[in-house]
PDB file of C-alpha atoms in Angstrom:
ATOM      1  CA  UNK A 236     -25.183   5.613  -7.200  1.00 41.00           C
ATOM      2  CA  UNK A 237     -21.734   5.965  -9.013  1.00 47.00           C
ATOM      3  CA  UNK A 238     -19.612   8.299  -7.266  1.00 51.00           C
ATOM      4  CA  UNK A 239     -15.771   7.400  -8.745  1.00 56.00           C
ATOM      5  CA  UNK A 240     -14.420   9.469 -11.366  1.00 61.00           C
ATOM      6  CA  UNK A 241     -13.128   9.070 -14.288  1.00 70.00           C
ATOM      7  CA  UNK A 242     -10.161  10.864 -13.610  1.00 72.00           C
ATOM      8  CA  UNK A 243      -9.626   7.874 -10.868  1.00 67.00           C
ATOM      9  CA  UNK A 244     -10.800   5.009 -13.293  1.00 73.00           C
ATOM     10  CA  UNK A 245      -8.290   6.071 -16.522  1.00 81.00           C
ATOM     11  CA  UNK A 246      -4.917   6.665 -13.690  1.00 78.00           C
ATOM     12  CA  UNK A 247      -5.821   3.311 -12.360  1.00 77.00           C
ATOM     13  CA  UNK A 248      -6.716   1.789 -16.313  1.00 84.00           C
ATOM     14  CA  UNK A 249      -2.993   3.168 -17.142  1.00 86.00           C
ATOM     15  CA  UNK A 250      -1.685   1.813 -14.513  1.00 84.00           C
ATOM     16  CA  UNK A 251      -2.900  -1.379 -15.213  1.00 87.00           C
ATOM     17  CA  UNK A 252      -1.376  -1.167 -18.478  1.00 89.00           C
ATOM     18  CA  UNK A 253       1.940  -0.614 -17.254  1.00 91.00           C
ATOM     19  CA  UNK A 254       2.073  -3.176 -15.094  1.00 92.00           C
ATOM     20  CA  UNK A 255       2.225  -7.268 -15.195  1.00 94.00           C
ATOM     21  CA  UNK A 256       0.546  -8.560 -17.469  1.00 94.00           C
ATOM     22  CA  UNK A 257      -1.174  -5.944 -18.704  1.00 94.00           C
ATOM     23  CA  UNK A 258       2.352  -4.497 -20.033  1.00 95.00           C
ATOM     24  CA  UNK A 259       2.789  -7.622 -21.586  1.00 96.00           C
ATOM     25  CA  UNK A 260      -0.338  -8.289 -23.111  1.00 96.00           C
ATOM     26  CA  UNK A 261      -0.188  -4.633 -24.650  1.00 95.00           C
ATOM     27  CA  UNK A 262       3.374  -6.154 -26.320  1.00 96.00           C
ATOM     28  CA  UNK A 263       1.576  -9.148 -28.006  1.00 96.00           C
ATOM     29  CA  UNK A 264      -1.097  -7.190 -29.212  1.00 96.00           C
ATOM     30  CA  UNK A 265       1.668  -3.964 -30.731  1.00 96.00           C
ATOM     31  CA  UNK A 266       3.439  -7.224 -32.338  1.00 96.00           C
ATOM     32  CA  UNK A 267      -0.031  -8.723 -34.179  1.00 94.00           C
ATOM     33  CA  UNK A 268      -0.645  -5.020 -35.076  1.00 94.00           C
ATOM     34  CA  UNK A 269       2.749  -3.625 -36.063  1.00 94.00           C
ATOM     35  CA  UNK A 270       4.870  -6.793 -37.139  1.00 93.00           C
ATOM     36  CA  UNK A 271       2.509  -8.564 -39.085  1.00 90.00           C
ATOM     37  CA  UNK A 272       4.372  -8.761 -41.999  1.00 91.00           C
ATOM     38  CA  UNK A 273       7.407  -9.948 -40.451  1.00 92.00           C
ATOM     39  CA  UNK A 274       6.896 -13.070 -38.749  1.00 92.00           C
ATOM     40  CA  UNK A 275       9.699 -14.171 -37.308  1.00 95.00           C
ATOM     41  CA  UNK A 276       9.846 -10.763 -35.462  1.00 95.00           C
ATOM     42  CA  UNK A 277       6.530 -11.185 -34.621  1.00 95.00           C
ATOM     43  CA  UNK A 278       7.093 -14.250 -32.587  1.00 96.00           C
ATOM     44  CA  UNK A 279      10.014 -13.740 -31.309  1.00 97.00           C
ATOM     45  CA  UNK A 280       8.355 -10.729 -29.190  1.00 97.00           C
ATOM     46  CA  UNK A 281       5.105 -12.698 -28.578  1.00 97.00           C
ATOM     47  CA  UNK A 282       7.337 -15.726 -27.080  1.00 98.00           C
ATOM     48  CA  UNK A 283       9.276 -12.867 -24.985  1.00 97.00           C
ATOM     49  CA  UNK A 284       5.853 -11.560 -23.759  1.00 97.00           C
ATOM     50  CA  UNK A 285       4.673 -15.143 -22.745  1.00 97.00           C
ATOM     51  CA  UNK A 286       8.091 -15.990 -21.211  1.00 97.00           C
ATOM     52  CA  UNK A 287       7.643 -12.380 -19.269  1.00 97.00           C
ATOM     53  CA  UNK A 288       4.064 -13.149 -18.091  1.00 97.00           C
ATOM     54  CA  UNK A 289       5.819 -16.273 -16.490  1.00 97.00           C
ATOM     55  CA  UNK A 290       8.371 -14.796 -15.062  1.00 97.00           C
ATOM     56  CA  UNK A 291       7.017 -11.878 -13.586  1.00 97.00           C
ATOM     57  CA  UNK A 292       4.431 -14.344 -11.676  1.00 98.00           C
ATOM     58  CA  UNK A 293       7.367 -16.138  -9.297  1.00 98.00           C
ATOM     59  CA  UNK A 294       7.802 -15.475  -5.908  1.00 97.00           C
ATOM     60  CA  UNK A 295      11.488 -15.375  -6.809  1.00 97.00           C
ATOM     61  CA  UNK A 296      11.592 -12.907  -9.702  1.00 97.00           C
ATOM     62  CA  UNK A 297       9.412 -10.505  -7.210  1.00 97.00           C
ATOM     63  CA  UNK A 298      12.581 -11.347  -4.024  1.00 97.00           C
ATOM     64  CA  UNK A 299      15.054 -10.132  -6.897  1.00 97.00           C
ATOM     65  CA  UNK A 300      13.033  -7.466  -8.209  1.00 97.00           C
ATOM     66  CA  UNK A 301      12.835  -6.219  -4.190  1.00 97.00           C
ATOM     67  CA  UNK A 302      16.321  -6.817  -4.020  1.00 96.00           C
ATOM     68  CA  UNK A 303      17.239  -4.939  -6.799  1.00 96.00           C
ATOM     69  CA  UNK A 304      15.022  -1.480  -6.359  1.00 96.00           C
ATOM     70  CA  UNK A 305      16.309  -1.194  -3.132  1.00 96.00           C
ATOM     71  CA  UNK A 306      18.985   0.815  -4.400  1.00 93.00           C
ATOM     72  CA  UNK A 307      16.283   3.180  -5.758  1.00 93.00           C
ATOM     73  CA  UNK A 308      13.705   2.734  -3.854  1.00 96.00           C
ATOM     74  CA  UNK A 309      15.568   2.757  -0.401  1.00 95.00           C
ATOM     75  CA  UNK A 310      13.039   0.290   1.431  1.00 97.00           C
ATOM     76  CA  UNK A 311      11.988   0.795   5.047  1.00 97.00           C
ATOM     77  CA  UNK A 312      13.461  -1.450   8.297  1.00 95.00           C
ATOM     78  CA  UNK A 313      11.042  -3.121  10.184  1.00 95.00           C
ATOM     79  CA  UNK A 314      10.119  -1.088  13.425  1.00 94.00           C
ATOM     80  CA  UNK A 315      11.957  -2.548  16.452  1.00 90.00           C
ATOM     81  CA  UNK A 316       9.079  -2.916  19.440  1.00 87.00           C
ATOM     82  CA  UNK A 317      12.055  -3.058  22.119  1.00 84.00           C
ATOM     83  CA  UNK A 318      12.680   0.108  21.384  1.00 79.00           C
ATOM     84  CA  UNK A 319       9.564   1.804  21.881  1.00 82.00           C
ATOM     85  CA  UNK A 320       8.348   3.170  25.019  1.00 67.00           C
ATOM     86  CA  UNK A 321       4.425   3.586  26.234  1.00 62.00           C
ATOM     87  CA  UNK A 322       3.162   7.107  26.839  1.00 53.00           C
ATOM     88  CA  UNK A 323       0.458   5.384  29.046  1.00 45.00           C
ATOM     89  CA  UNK A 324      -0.179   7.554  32.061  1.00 40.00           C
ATOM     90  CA  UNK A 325       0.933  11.182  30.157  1.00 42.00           C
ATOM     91  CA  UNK A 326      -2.096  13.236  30.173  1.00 39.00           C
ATOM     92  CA  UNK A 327      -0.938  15.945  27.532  1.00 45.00           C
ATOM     93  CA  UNK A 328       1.361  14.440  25.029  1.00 43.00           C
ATOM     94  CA  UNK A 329       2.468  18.071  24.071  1.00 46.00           C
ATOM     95  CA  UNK A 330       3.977  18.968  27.581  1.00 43.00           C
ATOM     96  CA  UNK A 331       6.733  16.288  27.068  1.00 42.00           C
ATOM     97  CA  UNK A 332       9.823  17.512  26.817  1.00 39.00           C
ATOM     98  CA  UNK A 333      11.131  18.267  23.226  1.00 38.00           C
ATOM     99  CA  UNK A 334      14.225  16.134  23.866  1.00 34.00           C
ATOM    100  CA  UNK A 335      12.361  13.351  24.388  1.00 41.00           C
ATOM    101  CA  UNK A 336       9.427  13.789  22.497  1.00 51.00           C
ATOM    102  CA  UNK A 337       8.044  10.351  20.245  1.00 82.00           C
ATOM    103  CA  UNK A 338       5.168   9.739  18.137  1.00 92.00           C
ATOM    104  CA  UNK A 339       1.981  11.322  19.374  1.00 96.00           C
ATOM    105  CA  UNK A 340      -0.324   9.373  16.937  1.00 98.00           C
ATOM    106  CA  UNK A 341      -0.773   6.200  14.581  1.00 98.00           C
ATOM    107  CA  UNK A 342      -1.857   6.521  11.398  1.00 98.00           C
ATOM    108  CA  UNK A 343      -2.733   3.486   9.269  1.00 98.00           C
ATOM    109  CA  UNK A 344      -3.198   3.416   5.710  1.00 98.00           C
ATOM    110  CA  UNK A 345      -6.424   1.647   4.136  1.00 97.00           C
ATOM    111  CA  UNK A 346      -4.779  -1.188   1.759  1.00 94.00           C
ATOM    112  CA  UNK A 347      -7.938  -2.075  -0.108  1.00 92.00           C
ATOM    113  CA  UNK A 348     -11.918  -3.706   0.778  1.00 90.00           C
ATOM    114  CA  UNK A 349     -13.535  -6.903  -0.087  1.00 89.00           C
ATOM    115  CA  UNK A 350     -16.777  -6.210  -1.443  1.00 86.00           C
ATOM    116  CA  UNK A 351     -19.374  -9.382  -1.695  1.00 87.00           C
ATOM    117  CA  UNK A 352     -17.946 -10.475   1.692  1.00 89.00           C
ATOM    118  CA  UNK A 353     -21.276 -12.557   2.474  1.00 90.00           C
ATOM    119  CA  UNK A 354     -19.448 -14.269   5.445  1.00 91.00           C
ATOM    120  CA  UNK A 355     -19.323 -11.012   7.231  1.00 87.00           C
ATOM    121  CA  UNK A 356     -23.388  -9.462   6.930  1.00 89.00           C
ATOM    122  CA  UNK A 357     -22.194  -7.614   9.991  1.00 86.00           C
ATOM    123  CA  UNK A 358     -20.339  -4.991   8.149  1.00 86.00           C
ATOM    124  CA  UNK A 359     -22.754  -4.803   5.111  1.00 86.00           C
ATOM    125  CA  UNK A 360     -21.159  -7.823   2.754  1.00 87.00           C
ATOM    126  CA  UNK A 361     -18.016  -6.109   2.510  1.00 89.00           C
ATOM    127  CA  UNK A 362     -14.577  -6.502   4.575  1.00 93.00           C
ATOM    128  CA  UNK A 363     -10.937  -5.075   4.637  1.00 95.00           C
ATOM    129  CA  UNK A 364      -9.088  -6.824   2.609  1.00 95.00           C
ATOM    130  CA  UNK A 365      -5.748  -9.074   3.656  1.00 95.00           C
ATOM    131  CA  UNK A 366      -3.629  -6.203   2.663  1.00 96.00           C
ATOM    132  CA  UNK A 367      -5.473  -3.650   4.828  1.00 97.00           C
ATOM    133  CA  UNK A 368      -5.485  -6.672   7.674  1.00 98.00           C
ATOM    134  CA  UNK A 369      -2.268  -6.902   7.938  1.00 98.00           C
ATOM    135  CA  UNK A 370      -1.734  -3.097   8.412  1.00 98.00           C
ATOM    136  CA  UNK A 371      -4.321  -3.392  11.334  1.00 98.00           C
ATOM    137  CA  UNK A 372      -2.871  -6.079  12.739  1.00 98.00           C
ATOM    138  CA  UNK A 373       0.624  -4.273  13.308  1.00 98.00           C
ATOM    139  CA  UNK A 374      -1.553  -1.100  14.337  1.00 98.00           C
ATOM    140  CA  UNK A 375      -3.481  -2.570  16.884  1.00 98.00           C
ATOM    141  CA  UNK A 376      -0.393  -3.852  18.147  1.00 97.00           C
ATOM    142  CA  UNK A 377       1.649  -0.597  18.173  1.00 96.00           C
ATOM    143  CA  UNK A 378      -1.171   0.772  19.543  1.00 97.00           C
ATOM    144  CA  UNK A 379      -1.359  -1.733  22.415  1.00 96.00           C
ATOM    145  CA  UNK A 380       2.350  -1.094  23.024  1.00 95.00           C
ATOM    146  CA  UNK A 381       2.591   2.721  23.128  1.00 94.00           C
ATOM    147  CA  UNK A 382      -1.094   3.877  24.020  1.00 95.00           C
ATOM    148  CA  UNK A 383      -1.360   6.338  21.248  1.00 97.00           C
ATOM    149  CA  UNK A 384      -4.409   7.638  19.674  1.00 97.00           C
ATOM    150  CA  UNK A 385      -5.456   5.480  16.204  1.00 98.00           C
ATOM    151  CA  UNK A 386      -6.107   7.013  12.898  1.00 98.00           C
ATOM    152  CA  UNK A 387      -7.268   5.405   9.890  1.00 98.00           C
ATOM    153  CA  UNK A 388      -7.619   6.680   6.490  1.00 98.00           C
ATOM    154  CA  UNK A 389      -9.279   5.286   3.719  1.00 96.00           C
ATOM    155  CA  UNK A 390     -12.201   6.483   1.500  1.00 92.00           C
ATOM    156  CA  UNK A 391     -14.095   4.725  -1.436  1.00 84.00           C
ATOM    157  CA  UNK A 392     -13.288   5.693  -4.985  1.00 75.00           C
ATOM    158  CA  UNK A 393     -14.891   2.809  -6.648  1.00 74.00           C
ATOM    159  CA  UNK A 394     -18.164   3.345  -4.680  1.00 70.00           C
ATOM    160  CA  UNK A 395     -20.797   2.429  -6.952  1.00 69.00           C
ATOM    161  CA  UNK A 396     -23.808   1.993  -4.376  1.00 72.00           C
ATOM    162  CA  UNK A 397     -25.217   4.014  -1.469  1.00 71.00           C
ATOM    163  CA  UNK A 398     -24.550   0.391   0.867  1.00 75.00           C
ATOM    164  CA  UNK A 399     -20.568   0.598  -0.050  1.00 82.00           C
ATOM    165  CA  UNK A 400     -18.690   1.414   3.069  1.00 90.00           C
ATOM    166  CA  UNK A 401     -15.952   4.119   2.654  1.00 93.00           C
ATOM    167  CA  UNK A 402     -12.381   1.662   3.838  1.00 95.00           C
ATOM    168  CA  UNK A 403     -11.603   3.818   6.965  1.00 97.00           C
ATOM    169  CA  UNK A 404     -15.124   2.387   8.464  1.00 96.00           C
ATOM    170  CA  UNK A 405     -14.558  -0.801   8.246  1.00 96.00           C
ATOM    171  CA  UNK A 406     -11.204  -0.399   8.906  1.00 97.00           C
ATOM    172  CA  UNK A 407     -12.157   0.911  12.602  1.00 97.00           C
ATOM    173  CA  UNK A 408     -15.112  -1.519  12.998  1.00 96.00           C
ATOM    174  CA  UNK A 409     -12.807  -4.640  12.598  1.00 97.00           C
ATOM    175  CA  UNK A 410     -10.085  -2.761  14.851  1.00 97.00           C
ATOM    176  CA  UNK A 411     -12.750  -2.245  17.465  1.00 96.00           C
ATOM    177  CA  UNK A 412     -14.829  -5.823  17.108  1.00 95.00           C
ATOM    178  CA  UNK A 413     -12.423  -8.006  16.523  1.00 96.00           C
ATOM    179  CA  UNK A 414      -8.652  -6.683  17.727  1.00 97.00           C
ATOM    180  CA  UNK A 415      -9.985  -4.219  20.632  1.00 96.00           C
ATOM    181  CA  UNK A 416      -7.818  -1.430  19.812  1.00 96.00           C
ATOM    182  CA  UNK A 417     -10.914   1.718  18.566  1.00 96.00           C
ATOM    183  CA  UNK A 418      -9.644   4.320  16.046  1.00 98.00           C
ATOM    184  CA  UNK A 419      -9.945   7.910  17.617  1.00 98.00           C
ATOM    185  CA  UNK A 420     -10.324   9.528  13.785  1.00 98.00           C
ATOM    186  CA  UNK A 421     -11.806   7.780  11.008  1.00 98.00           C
ATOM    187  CA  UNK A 422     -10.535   9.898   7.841  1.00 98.00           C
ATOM    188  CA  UNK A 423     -12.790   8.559   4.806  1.00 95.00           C
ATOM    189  CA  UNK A 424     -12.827  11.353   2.193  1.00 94.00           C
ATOM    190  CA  UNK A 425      -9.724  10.256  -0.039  1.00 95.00           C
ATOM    191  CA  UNK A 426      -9.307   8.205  -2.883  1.00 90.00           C
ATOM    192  CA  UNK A 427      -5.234   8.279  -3.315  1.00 91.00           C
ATOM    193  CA  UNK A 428      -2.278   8.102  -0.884  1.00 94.00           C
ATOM    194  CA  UNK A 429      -1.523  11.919  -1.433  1.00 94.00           C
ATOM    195  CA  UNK A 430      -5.204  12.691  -0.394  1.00 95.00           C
ATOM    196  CA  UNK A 431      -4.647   9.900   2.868  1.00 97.00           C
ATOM    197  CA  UNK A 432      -1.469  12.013   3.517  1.00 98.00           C
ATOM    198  CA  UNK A 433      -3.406  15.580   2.906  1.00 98.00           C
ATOM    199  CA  UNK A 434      -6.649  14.728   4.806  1.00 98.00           C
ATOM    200  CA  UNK A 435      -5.094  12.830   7.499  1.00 98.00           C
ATOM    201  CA  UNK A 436      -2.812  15.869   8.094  1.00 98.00           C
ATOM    202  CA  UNK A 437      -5.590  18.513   8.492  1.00 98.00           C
ATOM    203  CA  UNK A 438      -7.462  16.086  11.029  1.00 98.00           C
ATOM    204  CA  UNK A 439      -4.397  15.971  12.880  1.00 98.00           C
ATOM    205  CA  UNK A 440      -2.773  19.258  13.086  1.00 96.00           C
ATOM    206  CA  UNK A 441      -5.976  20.073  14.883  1.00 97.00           C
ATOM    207  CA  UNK A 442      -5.352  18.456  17.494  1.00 96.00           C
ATOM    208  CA  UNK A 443      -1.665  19.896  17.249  1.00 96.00           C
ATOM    209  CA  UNK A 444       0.031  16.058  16.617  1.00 97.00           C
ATOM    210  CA  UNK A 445       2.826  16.891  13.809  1.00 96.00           C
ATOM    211  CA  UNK A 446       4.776  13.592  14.634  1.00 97.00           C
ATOM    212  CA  UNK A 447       3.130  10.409  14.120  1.00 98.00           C
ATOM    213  CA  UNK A 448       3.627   6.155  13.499  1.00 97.00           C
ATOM    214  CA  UNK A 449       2.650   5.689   9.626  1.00 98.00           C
ATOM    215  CA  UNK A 450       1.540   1.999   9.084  1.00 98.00           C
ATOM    216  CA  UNK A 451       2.025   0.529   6.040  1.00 98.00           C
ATOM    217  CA  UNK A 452       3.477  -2.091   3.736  1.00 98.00           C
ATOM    218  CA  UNK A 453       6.868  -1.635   3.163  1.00 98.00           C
ATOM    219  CA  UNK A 454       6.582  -1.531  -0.494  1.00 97.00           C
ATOM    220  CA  UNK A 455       4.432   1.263  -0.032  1.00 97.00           C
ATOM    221  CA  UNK A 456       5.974   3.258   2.510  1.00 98.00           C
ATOM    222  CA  UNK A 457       8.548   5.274   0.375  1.00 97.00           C
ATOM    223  CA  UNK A 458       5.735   6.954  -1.028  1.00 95.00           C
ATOM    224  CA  UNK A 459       3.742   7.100   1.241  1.00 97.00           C
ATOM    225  CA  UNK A 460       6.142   8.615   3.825  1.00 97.00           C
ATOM    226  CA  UNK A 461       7.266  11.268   1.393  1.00 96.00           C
ATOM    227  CA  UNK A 462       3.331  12.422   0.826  1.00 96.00           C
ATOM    228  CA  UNK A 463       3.082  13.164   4.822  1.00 98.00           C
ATOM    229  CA  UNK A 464       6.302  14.719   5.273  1.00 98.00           C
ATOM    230  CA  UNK A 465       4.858  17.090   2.250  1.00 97.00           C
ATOM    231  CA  UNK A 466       2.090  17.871   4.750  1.00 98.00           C
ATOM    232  CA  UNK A 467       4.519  19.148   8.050  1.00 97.00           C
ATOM    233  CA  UNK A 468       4.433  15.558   9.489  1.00 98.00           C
ATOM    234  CA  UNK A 469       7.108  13.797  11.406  1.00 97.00           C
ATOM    235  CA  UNK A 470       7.165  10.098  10.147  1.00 97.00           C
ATOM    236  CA  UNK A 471       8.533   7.071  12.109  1.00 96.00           C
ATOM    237  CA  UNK A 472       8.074   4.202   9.450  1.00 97.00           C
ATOM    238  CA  UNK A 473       6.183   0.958  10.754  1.00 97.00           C
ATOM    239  CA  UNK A 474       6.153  -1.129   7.788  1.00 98.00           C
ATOM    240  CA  UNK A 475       4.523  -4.482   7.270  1.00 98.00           C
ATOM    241  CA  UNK A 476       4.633  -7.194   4.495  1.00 96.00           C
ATOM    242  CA  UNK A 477       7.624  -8.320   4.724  1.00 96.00           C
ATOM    243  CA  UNK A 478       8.430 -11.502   1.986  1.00 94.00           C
ATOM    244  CA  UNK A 479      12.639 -11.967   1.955  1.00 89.00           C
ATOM    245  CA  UNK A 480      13.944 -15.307   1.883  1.00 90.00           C
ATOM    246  CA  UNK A 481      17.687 -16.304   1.095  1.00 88.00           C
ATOM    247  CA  UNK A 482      16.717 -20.044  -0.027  1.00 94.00           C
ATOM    248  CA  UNK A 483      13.737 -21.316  -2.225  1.00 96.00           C
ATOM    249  CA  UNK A 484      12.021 -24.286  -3.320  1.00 96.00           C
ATOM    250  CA  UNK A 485      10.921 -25.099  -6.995  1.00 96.00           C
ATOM    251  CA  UNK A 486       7.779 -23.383  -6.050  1.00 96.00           C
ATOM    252  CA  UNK A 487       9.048 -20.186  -6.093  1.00 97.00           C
ATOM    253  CA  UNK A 488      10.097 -20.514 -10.057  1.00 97.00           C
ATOM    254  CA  UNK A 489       6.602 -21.270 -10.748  1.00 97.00           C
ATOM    255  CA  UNK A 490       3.671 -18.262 -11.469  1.00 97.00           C
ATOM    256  CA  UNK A 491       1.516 -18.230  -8.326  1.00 97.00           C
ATOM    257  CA  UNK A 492      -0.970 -15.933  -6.849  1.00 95.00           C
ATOM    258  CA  UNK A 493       1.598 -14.379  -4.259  1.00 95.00           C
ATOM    259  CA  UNK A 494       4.385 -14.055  -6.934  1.00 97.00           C
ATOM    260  CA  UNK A 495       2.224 -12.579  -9.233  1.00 96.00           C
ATOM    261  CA  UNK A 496       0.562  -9.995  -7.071  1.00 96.00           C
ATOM    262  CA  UNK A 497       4.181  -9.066  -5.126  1.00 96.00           C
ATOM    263  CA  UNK A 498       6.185  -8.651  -8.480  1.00 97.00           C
ATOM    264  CA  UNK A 499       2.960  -5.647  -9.484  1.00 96.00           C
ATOM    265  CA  UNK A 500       3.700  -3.993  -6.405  1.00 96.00           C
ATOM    266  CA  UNK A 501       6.749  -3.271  -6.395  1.00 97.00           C
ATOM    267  CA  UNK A 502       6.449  -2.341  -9.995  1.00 96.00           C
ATOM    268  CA  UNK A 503       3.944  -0.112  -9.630  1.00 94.00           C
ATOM    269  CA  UNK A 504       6.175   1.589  -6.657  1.00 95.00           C
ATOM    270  CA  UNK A 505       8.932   1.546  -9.330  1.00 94.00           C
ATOM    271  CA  UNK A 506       6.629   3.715 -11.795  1.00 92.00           C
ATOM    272  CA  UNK A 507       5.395   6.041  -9.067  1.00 88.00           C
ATOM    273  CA  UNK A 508       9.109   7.001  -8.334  1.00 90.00           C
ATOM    274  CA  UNK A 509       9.955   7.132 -11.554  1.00 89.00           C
ATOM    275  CA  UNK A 510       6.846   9.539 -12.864  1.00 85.00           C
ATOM    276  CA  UNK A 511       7.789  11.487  -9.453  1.00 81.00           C
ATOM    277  CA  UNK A 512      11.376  12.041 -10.544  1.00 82.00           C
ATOM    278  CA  UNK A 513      10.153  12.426 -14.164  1.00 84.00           C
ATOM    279  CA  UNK A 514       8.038  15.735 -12.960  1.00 75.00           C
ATOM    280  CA  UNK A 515      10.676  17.230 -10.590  1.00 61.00           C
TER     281      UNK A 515
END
């Protein structure tokens, strides 16, 4: 049974189209359409588009492109273990005093689900996906550190079968099963990071937390930091994903997998801040 909408599908389908190579594909078909009866114009932006499809595939046109957007998009530090101290042995979080007060929760975001994942029957052929591992990892290891209560949020917006597992699930099955470190709240109603930020916030001011550990990529936690500070939450960024590198190889001049997929997400971070400013 279909449950996404189509509200969901045509914001993601624009997105797409706004993005690498989708943006660029959407050039070479305006310049067959438009400048078909001037050629040379015509390939000149078709050659552009192909040379842009390249170069927005590199792991070192996505390094520059992070580079560069930091001005704008004021990227997160990674979070310093040293300096975090373990609440183990404090019965009631709240009676701390205020002075001295940290994080009383961790909240990580769901980063996408591998459906078809045959190799793992155990969770109904589907997994989280190396994105959303990556966010557990660092989790399960903050969580190790400090003691705090886990949260994850994550829902299923592209369900289109009873058997499809809403993100947050698996999220807390592989935290349990396979890095020992159980989620106390499983949030697995929303389908954006505003509704991750909105539901996540309601399970949580219930149990009167209003500062909390947001787990992330750091790509993603501008955003994602402002929607939970919307909601009346305290956030201490713990950002994963890291990629920077000061020297390269010929490699990184060449369209890969990783260059490809790093270059769209920081674009699509770009837009987001951009259509964000655009409505304020």
């Amino acid at each position: 049974m279909a449950t996404w909408s189509i509200t969901w599908a045509l914001r993601n389908l624009i997105a797409e189209l706004l993005m690498p190579p989708g943006i660029w594909i959407v050039l070479i078909v305006l310049a067959f359409i438009c400048l078909n009866n001037y050629k040379k114009s015509q390939k000149a932006v078709v050659l552009l588009a192909v040379a842009m499809i390249w170069v927005t595939s590199t792991n070192f046109v996505a390094i520059q492109l992070t580079h560069m957007a930091d001005h704008f998009m004021h990227w997160p530090e990674p979070l310093n273990f040293s300096d975090i101290k373990s609440v183990s042995g404090i019965r009631n979080i709240n009676s701390i005093h205020e002075s001295d007060k940290k994080a009383q929760a961790i909240v990580i975001l769901g980063g996408g689900r591998r459906k078809g994942a045959i190799d793992v029957p155990q969770y109904q052929n589907q997994d989280v996906s190396a994105s959303t591992m990556e966010r557990l990892r660092l989790g399960s290891r903050l969580a190790k550190v400090t003691h705090l209560p886990v949260l994850v949020t994550g829902g299923a917006p592209d369900r289109v079968s009873v058997k499809d597992i809403p993100e947050a699930q698996l999220m807390a099955q592989v935290l349990q099963h396979e890095l020992g470190s159980p989620a106390k709240w499983i949030e697995y109603q929303s389908a954006t990071t505003q509704e991750n930020a909105k539901f996540s916030a309601n399970i949580l001011k219930k149990e009167h937390i209003n500062q909390i550990y947001l787990v992330t990529h750091f790509w993603h936690m501008p955003r994602a930091k402002e929607f939970f500070e919307s909601e009346g939450l305290q956030v201490i960024e713990a950002p994963t994903g890291f990629y920077q590198k000061d020297q390269f190889n010929p490699l990184d001049f060449y369209p890969s997998n990783e260059g490809f997929q790093r270059n769209r997400w920081i674009w699509h971070e770009i837009l987001g801040e951009l259509w964000r400013r655009l409505k304020l």
